[in-house]
Amino acid sequence: MIPEPGKELIQNCQKRDMESFRMLYRHYEKFVFGFCLRMLNNQQDTEDAVQTVFLNLYHGIVNFKFNSRFTTYLMSITRNVCFDMLRQQKRRGEAPDLTEPVSREGTDYDHDLLQAISNLPSRTRECFILFAVEQYPQAEIAELLQIKIGTVKALIFQARQKLIYWLNEA
Amino acid sequence: MTCKKFRDYLKGQLAPDAMRVHVENCDICRKAYRADQKILLASGALNQGLEIPDLWPSVQKSLRNEQPVILKFKGPKWLLWAAAAAILILTSIWLVNPSRKATPSGKILSRHALEQVIEAEEKYQKAIQTLEELAPDQLEKTPEPLAQLYRNKLSLIDRQIENCKTALAGNPANSHIRNYLMAALQDKQKTLEELLKPNG
């Protein structure tokens, strides 16, 4: 799990200190990139999304009032950018459409898994990514996504059932 | 197809230890449980060793392209003050130049307008007097070189006020000089207020 940045760092970023913003970028770049990559399953879209996330963060950070965790605030920006990007992918006809189990003979398991994850509905996908890829506890996921823990559990349950089916294991 | 126990396990309602005991005796659930474990293990490893491209230069470039260019003076502060002083002195010399004559066309204040302007100047002078009584104490508390900068600025403004008054002695209704004097008085009041601000 990613630690929270210091309050002073955030305040310096709010004053438009570029060096502080660079430090904030370095703090979160791996998390944001990893999350976007698993959501979008496309390298170019991920790079575009990451840049958009941090540009939006730079512009919006003055509105952060320290009444929630900063990671939660960044998460909402990241999710919105990913959802926009997913809509663009759908318009381009790149939305995955996996209704049958993936053929298992001679295929790379990780590739199959990524394809299966990208076929999950977006809300289910983001919960599964945070749970299984980023390994956040479910309570933490509920806070990050600002949803009830019951909803998180239900979405992760759905994700695991679907993945088991699509990967033709059961 | 799995039995209820596996679904309960996925929902977090059956402990992993209990699930492990169950799968030893249930072939159907054993297959699903192993698949789930494989998925979780592989998912957890997906981002390990991930190569993250350095996108900071692009982000920084985009931000720089958005920001307006603000020219900053990079020389020593005394040079800036010296330039300001030179401008003020030259302006003052121009003002007190005896060869200058006020042109009659709209640059001389009427009697009524002059009375109003003088009244306004007196109000500023009064406000400044009050602020000036507090200034010396505040200057002592203000750290150098900021205190010196304030002293220099106030000194420049005082010289401007004196020069305007000297010029007005022979030309009291000259609207240009009255404007300069008003501007100097406003500047002095603003500077003193700034000096006396709690955080300044």
CSV table of C-alpha atoms in Angstrom, one decimal:
chain,number,residue,atom,x,y,z
A,1,MET,CA,0.0,0.0,0.0
A,2,ILE,CA,1.3,3.4,-0.8
A,3,PRO,CA,2.0,5.7,2.1
A,4,GLU,CA,0.4,9.2,2.3
A,5,PRO,CA,2.6,12.1,1.3
A,6,GLY,CA,3.4,14.7,3.9
A,7,LYS,CA,1.1,17.6,4.4
A,8,GLU,CA,3.8,20.1,3.8
A,9,LEU,CA,4.6,18.6,0.4
A,10,ILE,CA,0.9,18.9,-0.6
A,11,GLN,CA,0.8,22.5,0.6
A,12,ASN,CA,3.9,23.4,-1.4
A,13,CYS,CA,2.2,21.8,-4.5
A,14,GLN,CA,-0.8,24.0,-3.8
A,15,LYS,CA,1.5,27.0,-4.0
A,16,ARG,CA,2.6,25.7,-7.4
A,17,ASP,CA,6.1,24.8,-6.4
A,18,MET,CA,7.2,22.6,-9.3
A,19,GLU,CA,9.9,20.8,-7.4
A,20,SER,CA,7.4,19.7,-4.8
A,21,PHE,CA,5.0,18.6,-7.6
A,22,ARG,CA,7.8,16.6,-9.1
A,23,MET,CA,8.3,14.8,-5.8
A,24,LEU,CA,4.6,14.1,-5.6
A,25,TYR,CA,4.7,12.7,-9.1
A,26,ARG,CA,7.6,10.4,-8.1
A,27,HIS,CA,5.7,9.3,-5.0
A,28,TYR,CA,2.7,8.1,-7.0
A,29,GLU,CA,3.9,7.4,-10.5
A,30,LYS,CA,4.2,3.6,-10.1
A,31,PHE,CA,0.8,3.3,-8.4
A,32,VAL,CA,-1.0,5.4,-11.0
A,33,PHE,CA,0.8,3.8,-13.9
A,34,GLY,CA,0.2,0.3,-12.6
A,35,PHE,CA,-3.5,0.9,-12.0
A,36,CYS,CA,-4.1,2.6,-15.3
A,37,LEU,CA,-2.3,-0.2,-17.2
A,38,ARG,CA,-4.4,-2.9,-15.6
A,39,MET,CA,-7.6,-0.9,-16.2
A,40,LEU,CA,-6.8,0.1,-19.8
A,41,ASN,CA,-4.6,-2.9,-20.9
A,42,ASN,CA,-3.0,-0.6,-23.5
A,43,GLN,CA,0.5,1.0,-23.2
A,44,GLN,CA,-0.2,4.1,-25.2
A,45,ASP,CA,-3.5,4.8,-23.5
A,46,THR,CA,-1.9,4.2,-20.2
A,47,GLU,CA,0.9,6.8,-20.8
A,48,ASP,CA,-1.7,9.3,-22.0
A,49,ALA,CA,-3.9,8.6,-19.0
A,50,VAL,CA,-1.0,9.0,-16.5
A,51,GLN,CA,-0.1,12.4,-18.0
A,52,THR,CA,-3.7,13.5,-17.9
A,53,VAL,CA,-4.0,12.4,-14.2
A,54,PHE,CA,-1.1,14.5,-13.1
A,55,LEU,CA,-2.1,17.5,-15.2
A,56,ASN,CA,-5.6,17.3,-13.6
A,57,LEU,CA,-4.0,16.9,-10.2
A,58,TYR,CA,-1.8,20.0,-10.7
A,59,HIS,CA,-4.8,22.1,-11.6
A,60,GLY,CA,-7.1,20.7,-9.0
A,61,ILE,CA,-4.8,20.3,-6.0
A,62,VAL,CA,-5.6,23.8,-4.7
A,63,ASN,CA,-9.1,22.4,-4.0
A,64,PHE,CA,-7.9,19.7,-1.7
A,65,LYS,CA,-9.0,20.6,1.8
A,66,PHE,CA,-7.2,17.8,3.8
A,67,ASN,CA,-10.6,16.4,5.0
A,68,SER,CA,-9.8,13.0,3.4
A,69,ARG,CA,-6.7,11.0,2.5
A,70,PHE,CA,-4.7,12.4,-0.4
A,71,THR,CA,-4.5,9.0,-2.0
A,72,THR,CA,-8.3,8.9,-2.0
A,73,TYR,CA,-8.4,12.3,-3.8
A,74,LEU,CA,-5.8,11.1,-6.4
A,75,MET,CA,-7.7,7.9,-6.8
A,76,SER,CA,-10.9,9.7,-7.8
A,77,ILE,CA,-8.9,11.7,-10.5
A,78,THR,CA,-7.3,8.5,-11.8
A,79,ARG,CA,-10.6,6.6,-12.0
A,80,ASN,CA,-12.3,9.4,-13.9
A,81,VAL,CA,-9.5,9.6,-16.4
A,82,CYS,CA,-9.5,5.8,-16.8
A,83,PHE,CA,-13.3,5.7,-17.3
A,84,ASP,CA,-13.0,8.5,-20.0
A,85,MET,CA,-10.3,6.5,-21.7
A,86,LEU,CA,-12.3,3.3,-21.6
A,87,ARG,CA,-15.2,5.1,-23.3
A,88,GLN,CA,-12.7,6.2,-26.0
A,89,GLN,CA,-11.5,2.7,-26.4
A,90,LYS,CA,-15.1,1.5,-26.8
A,91,ARG,CA,-15.7,4.2,-29.5
A,92,ARG,CA,-12.6,2.9,-31.3
A,93,GLY,CA,-14.0,-0.6,-31.1
A,94,GLU,CA,-11.3,-1.8,-28.8
A,95,ALA,CA,-13.5,-2.9,-26.0
A,96,PRO,CA,-12.8,-6.6,-25.1
A,97,ASP,CA,-15.7,-9.0,-25.6
A,98,LEU,CA,-15.0,-12.2,-23.9
A,99,THR,CA,-18.1,-14.3,-23.5
A,100,GLU,CA,-16.5,-17.8,-23.8
A,101,PRO,CA,-13.6,-19.3,-21.8
A,102,VAL,CA,-10.2,-18.5,-23.2
A,103,SER,CA,-8.5,-21.4,-25.0
A,104,ARG,CA,-5.8,-22.7,-22.7
A,105,GLU,CA,-3.7,-24.7,-25.1
A,106,GLY,CA,-0.3,-23.1,-25.8
A,107,THR,CA,-1.2,-19.7,-24.4
A,108,ASP,CA,0.6,-17.6,-21.9
A,109,TYR,CA,-1.3,-17.6,-18.7
A,110,ASP,CA,-0.5,-14.0,-17.8
A,111,HIS,CA,-1.7,-12.8,-21.2
A,112,ASP,CA,-4.9,-14.8,-20.7
A,113,LEU,CA,-5.3,-13.3,-17.3
A,114,LEU,CA,-4.8,-9.8,-18.5
A,115,GLN,CA,-7.3,-10.3,-21.3
A,116,ALA,CA,-9.8,-11.7,-18.8
A,117,ILE,CA,-9.3,-8.8,-16.3
A,118,SER,CA,-9.8,-6.3,-19.1
A,119,ASN,CA,-13.1,-8.0,-19.9
A,120,LEU,CA,-14.5,-7.3,-16.4
A,121,PRO,CA,-17.0,-4.5,-16.1
A,122,SER,CA,-15.1,-1.3,-15.2
A,123,ARG,CA,-16.3,-1.1,-11.6
A,124,THR,CA,-15.7,-4.8,-11.0
A,125,ARG,CA,-12.3,-4.4,-12.7
A,126,GLU,CA,-11.1,-1.6,-10.5
A,127,CYS,CA,-12.0,-3.4,-7.3
A,128,PHE,CA,-10.3,-6.6,-8.5
A,129,ILE,CA,-7.1,-4.7,-9.5
A,130,LEU,CA,-6.9,-2.9,-6.1
A,131,PHE,CA,-7.6,-6.2,-4.3
A,132,ALA,CA,-5.5,-8.7,-6.2
A,133,VAL,CA,-3.0,-6.7,-8.2
A,134,GLU,CA,-2.2,-3.9,-5.7
A,135,GLN,CA,-3.2,-6.1,-2.7
A,136,TYR,CA,-5.2,-3.5,-0.8
A,137,PRO,CA,-7.4,-4.8,2.0
A,138,GLN,CA,-11.1,-4.6,1.2
A,139,ALA,CA,-11.7,-1.9,3.9
A,140,GLU,CA,-9.0,0.2,2.3
A,141,ILE,CA,-10.5,-0.3,-1.1
A,142,ALA,CA,-13.9,0.9,0.2
A,143,GLU,CA,-12.2,4.1,1.4
A,144,LEU,CA,-10.2,4.7,-1.7
A,145,LEU,CA,-13.3,4.3,-4.0
A,146,GLN,CA,-15.6,6.0,-1.5
A,147,ILE,CA,-18.1,3.0,-1.6
A,148,LYS,CA,-19.5,0.7,1.0
A,149,ILE,CA,-17.4,-2.3,2.0
A,150,GLY,CA,-20.3,-4.6,1.2
A,151,THR,CA,-20.2,-3.3,-2.4
A,152,VAL,CA,-16.4,-4.0,-2.6
A,153,LYS,CA,-16.9,-7.5,-1.4
A,154,ALA,CA,-19.7,-8.1,-3.9
A,155,LEU,CA,-17.7,-6.8,-6.8
A,156,ILE,CA,-14.6,-8.8,-5.9
A,157,PHE,CA,-16.8,-11.9,-5.5
A,158,GLN,CA,-18.2,-11.3,-9.0
A,159,ALA,CA,-14.7,-10.7,-10.4
A,160,ARG,CA,-13.3,-13.9,-9.0
A,161,GLN,CA,-16.2,-16.0,-10.2
A,162,LYS,CA,-16.0,-14.6,-13.7
A,163,LEU,CA,-12.2,-15.0,-14.0
A,164,ILE,CA,-12.4,-18.6,-12.8
A,165,TYR,CA,-15.0,-19.3,-15.5
A,166,TRP,CA,-13.2,-17.5,-18.3
A,167,LEU,CA,-9.9,-19.1,-17.6
A,168,ASN,CA,-11.6,-22.3,-18.0
A,169,GLU,CA,-10.6,-23.7,-14.8
A,170,ALA,CA,-14.1,-24.6,-13.6
B,1,MET,CA,-20.2,-25.7,-10.8
B,2,THR,CA,-19.1,-25.4,-7.2
B,3,CYS,CA,-20.9,-26.1,-3.9
B,4,LYS,CA,-22.1,-23.4,-1.5
B,5,LYS,CA,-18.9,-23.6,0.6
B,6,PHE,CA,-16.8,-22.3,-2.3
B,7,ARG,CA,-19.2,-19.3,-2.9
B,8,ASP,CA,-19.1,-18.6,0.9
B,9,TYR,CA,-15.3,-18.7,0.8
B,10,LEU,CA,-15.3,-16.2,-2.1
B,11,LYS,CA,-17.6,-13.9,-0.2
B,12,GLY,CA,-15.3,-14.0,2.8
B,13,GLN,CA,-17.9,-15.9,4.9
B,14,LEU,CA,-15.8,-19.1,5.1
B,15,ALA,CA,-12.3,-18.9,6.5
B,16,PRO,CA,-9.4,-20.0,4.3
B,17,ASP,CA,-8.4,-22.8,6.7
B,18,ALA,CA,-11.9,-24.2,6.7
B,19,MET,CA,-11.9,-24.0,2.9
B,20,ARG,CA,-8.6,-25.9,2.7
B,21,VAL,CA,-10.1,-28.7,4.9
B,22,HIS,CA,-13.2,-28.8,2.6
B,23,VAL,CA,-11.4,-29.1,-0.7
B,24,GLU,CA,-9.5,-32.2,0.6
B,25,ASN,CA,-12.9,-33.9,0.4
B,26,CYS,CA,-14.6,-32.1,-2.5
B,27,ASP,CA,-13.3,-32.6,-6.0
B,28,ILE,CA,-15.4,-29.9,-7.6
B,29,CYS,CA,-14.4,-27.2,-5.1
B,30,ARG,CA,-10.8,-28.3,-5.2
B,31,LYS,CA,-10.5,-27.4,-8.9
B,32,ALA,CA,-12.2,-24.0,-8.4
B,33,TYR,CA,-10.2,-23.2,-5.3
B,34,ARG,CA,-6.9,-24.0,-7.1
B,35,ALA,CA,-7.9,-21.9,-10.0
B,36,ASP,CA,-8.8,-19.0,-7.7
B,37,GLN,CA,-5.4,-19.3,-5.9
B,38,LYS,CA,-3.6,-19.3,-9.2
B,39,ILE,CA,-5.5,-16.2,-10.4
B,40,LEU,CA,-4.7,-14.4,-7.1
B,41,LEU,CA,-1.1,-15.4,-7.2
B,42,ALA,CA,-0.6,-14.4,-10.8
B,43,SER,CA,-2.5,-11.1,-10.3
B,44,GLY,CA,-0.3,-10.2,-7.4
B,45,ALA,CA,2.8,-10.7,-9.6
B,46,LEU,CA,1.5,-8.7,-12.6
B,47,ASN,CA,2.9,-5.4,-11.5
B,48,GLN,CA,6.2,-6.7,-10.0
B,49,GLY,CA,9.1,-5.7,-12.2
B,50,LEU,CA,6.9,-3.5,-14.3
B,51,GLU,CA,8.9,-1.0,-16.3
B,52,ILE,CA,7.5,2.4,-15.7
B,53,PRO,CA,8.4,5.0,-18.4
B,54,ASP,CA,9.5,8.3,-17.1
B,55,LEU,CA,6.6,10.6,-18.1
B,56,TRP,CA,7.7,13.5,-15.8
B,57,PRO,CA,9.4,15.4,-18.7
B,58,SER,CA,6.2,15.3,-20.7
B,59,VAL,CA,4.1,16.4,-17.7
B,60,GLN,CA,6.5,19.2,-16.9
B,61,LYS,CA,6.6,20.4,-20.5
B,62,SER,CA,2.8,20.5,-20.7
B,63,LEU,CA,2.6,22.5,-17.4
B,64,ARG,CA,5.2,24.9,-18.6
B,65,ASN,CA,3.4,25.4,-21.9
B,66,GLU,CA,0.2,26.4,-19.9
B,67,GLN,CA,1.9,28.8,-17.5
B,68,PRO,CA,2.2,32.5,-18.4
B,69,VAL,CA,5.7,33.8,-18.7
B,70,ILE,CA,6.6,36.0,-15.7
B,71,LEU,CA,9.8,38.0,-16.2
B,72,LYS,CA,11.9,38.0,-13.1
B,73,PHE,CA,14.6,40.4,-12.4
B,74,LYS,CA,17.6,38.4,-11.6
B,75,GLY,CA,20.1,41.0,-10.6
B,76,PRO,CA,20.7,42.3,-7.1
B,77,LYS,CA,17.9,44.1,-5.3
B,78,TRP,CA,19.9,47.3,-4.9
B,79,LEU,CA,20.1,47.6,-8.7
B,80,LEU,CA,16.3,47.6,-8.9
B,81,TRP,CA,16.0,50.2,-6.2
B,82,ALA,CA,18.7,52.3,-7.9
B,83,ALA,CA,16.7,52.2,-11.1
B,84,ALA,CA,13.5,53.2,-9.3
B,85,ALA,CA,15.4,56.1,-7.6
B,86,ALA,CA,16.8,57.3,-10.9
B,87,ILE,CA,13.4,57.4,-12.4
B,88,LEU,CA,11.9,59.3,-9.5
B,89,ILE,CA,14.8,61.8,-9.4
B,90,LEU,CA,14.5,62.4,-13.2
B,91,THR,CA,10.7,62.9,-12.8
B,92,SER,CA,11.3,65.3,-9.9
B,93,ILE,CA,13.8,67.3,-11.9
B,94,TRP,CA,11.3,67.5,-14.8
B,95,LEU,CA,8.6,68.7,-12.3
B,96,VAL,CA,10.7,71.5,-10.7
B,97,ASN,CA,12.1,72.7,-14.0
B,98,PRO,CA,11.4,76.4,-14.0
B,99,SER,CA,11.3,76.5,-17.8
B,100,ARG,CA,8.2,74.3,-17.7
B,101,LYS,CA,5.0,76.2,-17.9
B,102,ALA,CA,1.5,74.9,-17.2
B,103,THR,CA,-0.4,75.1,-20.4
B,104,PRO,CA,-3.8,76.7,-19.9
B,105,SER,CA,-5.7,74.2,-22.0
B,106,GLY,CA,-7.5,71.9,-19.4
B,107,LYS,CA,-4.4,71.3,-17.3
B,108,ILE,CA,-5.2,73.9,-14.6
B,109,LEU,CA,-7.6,72.9,-11.9
B,110,SER,CA,-10.6,75.1,-11.3
B,111,ARG,CA,-10.9,76.8,-7.9
B,112,HIS,CA,-13.5,74.3,-6.7
B,113,ALA,CA,-11.6,71.3,-8.0
B,114,LEU,CA,-8.4,72.6,-6.4
B,115,GLU,CA,-10.1,72.9,-3.0
B,116,GLN,CA,-11.4,69.3,-3.3
B,117,VAL,CA,-8.0,68.0,-4.2
B,118,ILE,CA,-6.3,69.8,-1.4
B,119,GLU,CA,-8.9,68.4,1.0
B,120,ALA,CA,-8.2,64.9,-0.2
B,121,GLU,CA,-4.4,65.4,0.1
B,122,GLU,CA,-4.9,66.6,3.7
B,123,LYS,CA,-6.8,63.5,4.6
B,124,TYR,CA,-4.0,61.3,3.2
B,125,GLN,CA,-1.4,63.4,5.1
B,126,LYS,CA,-3.4,62.8,8.3
B,127,ALA,CA,-3.6,59.1,7.8
B,128,ILE,CA,0.1,58.9,7.0
B,129,GLN,CA,0.9,60.9,10.1
B,130,THR,CA,-0.9,58.3,12.2
B,131,LEU,CA,0.9,55.4,10.5
B,132,GLU,CA,4.3,57.2,10.7
B,133,GLU,CA,4.1,57.2,14.5
B,134,LEU,CA,4.0,53.4,14.5
B,135,ALA,CA,6.5,52.8,11.7
B,136,PRO,CA,9.8,53.2,13.7
B,137,ASP,CA,8.9,50.5,16.2
B,138,GLN,CA,7.8,48.1,13.4
B,139,LEU,CA,11.0,48.8,11.4
B,140,GLU,CA,13.0,47.8,14.4
B,141,LYS,CA,11.1,44.5,14.6
B,142,THR,CA,11.4,43.9,10.8
B,143,PRO,CA,14.5,41.8,9.8
B,144,GLU,CA,17.2,43.2,7.6
B,145,PRO,CA,17.4,43.6,4.6
B,146,LEU,CA,13.6,44.0,4.4
B,147,ALA,CA,13.7,46.9,6.9
B,148,GLN,CA,16.3,48.7,4.8
B,149,LEU,CA,14.2,48.2,1.7
B,150,TYR,CA,11.2,49.8,3.4
B,151,ARG,CA,13.4,52.7,4.7
B,152,ASN,CA,14.8,53.3,1.2
B,153,LYS,CA,11.3,53.2,-0.4
B,154,LEU,CA,9.8,55.6,2.1
B,155,SER,CA,12.7,57.9,1.7
B,156,LEU,CA,12.3,58.0,-2.1
B,157,ILE,CA,8.6,58.7,-1.7
B,158,ASP,CA,9.2,61.5,0.7
B,159,ARG,CA,11.6,63.1,-1.7
B,160,GLN,CA,8.9,62.8,-4.4
B,161,ILE,CA,6.4,64.5,-2.1
B,162,GLU,CA,8.8,67.3,-1.3
B,163,ASN,CA,9.6,67.8,-5.0
B,164,CYS,CA,5.9,68.0,-5.8
B,165,LYS,CA,5.3,70.5,-3.0
B,166,THR,CA,8.2,72.6,-4.2
B,167,ALA,CA,6.8,72.6,-7.8
B,168,LEU,CA,3.3,73.4,-6.6
B,169,ALA,CA,4.6,76.4,-4.6
B,170,GLY,CA,4.8,78.3,-7.8
B,171,ASN,CA,2.1,76.5,-9.6
B,172,PRO,CA,-0.6,75.3,-7.2
B,173,ALA,CA,-3.3,74.5,-9.7
B,174,ASN,CA,-1.2,72.4,-12.0
B,175,SER,CA,-3.2,69.1,-12.3
B,176,HIS,CA,-0.3,67.0,-13.4
B,177,ILE,CA,1.8,67.9,-10.3
B,178,ARG,CA,-1.3,67.4,-8.1
B,179,ASN,CA,-1.7,63.9,-9.6
B,180,TYR,CA,1.9,63.1,-8.9
B,181,LEU,CA,1.6,64.3,-5.3
B,182,MET,CA,-1.6,62.3,-4.8
B,183,ALA,CA,0.0,59.2,-6.3
B,184,ALA,CA,3.0,59.7,-3.9
B,185,LEU,CA,0.8,60.1,-0.9
B,186,GLN,CA,-1.2,57.0,-1.8
B,187,ASP,CA,2.0,55.1,-2.3
B,188,LYS,CA,3.3,56.2,1.1
B,189,GLN,CA,0.1,55.2,2.9
B,190,LYS,CA,0.1,51.8,1.2
B,191,THR,CA,3.7,51.2,2.0
B,192,LEU,CA,3.2,52.1,5.6
B,193,GLU,CA,0.1,49.9,5.9
B,194,GLU,CA,2.1,47.0,4.3
B,195,LEU,CA,4.9,47.5,6.8
B,196,LEU,CA,2.5,47.5,9.7
B,197,LYS,CA,0.5,44.4,8.6
B,198,PRO,CA,0.7,41.7,11.3
B,199,ASN,CA,2.6,39.2,9.1
B,200,GLY,CA,4.5,41.7,7.1
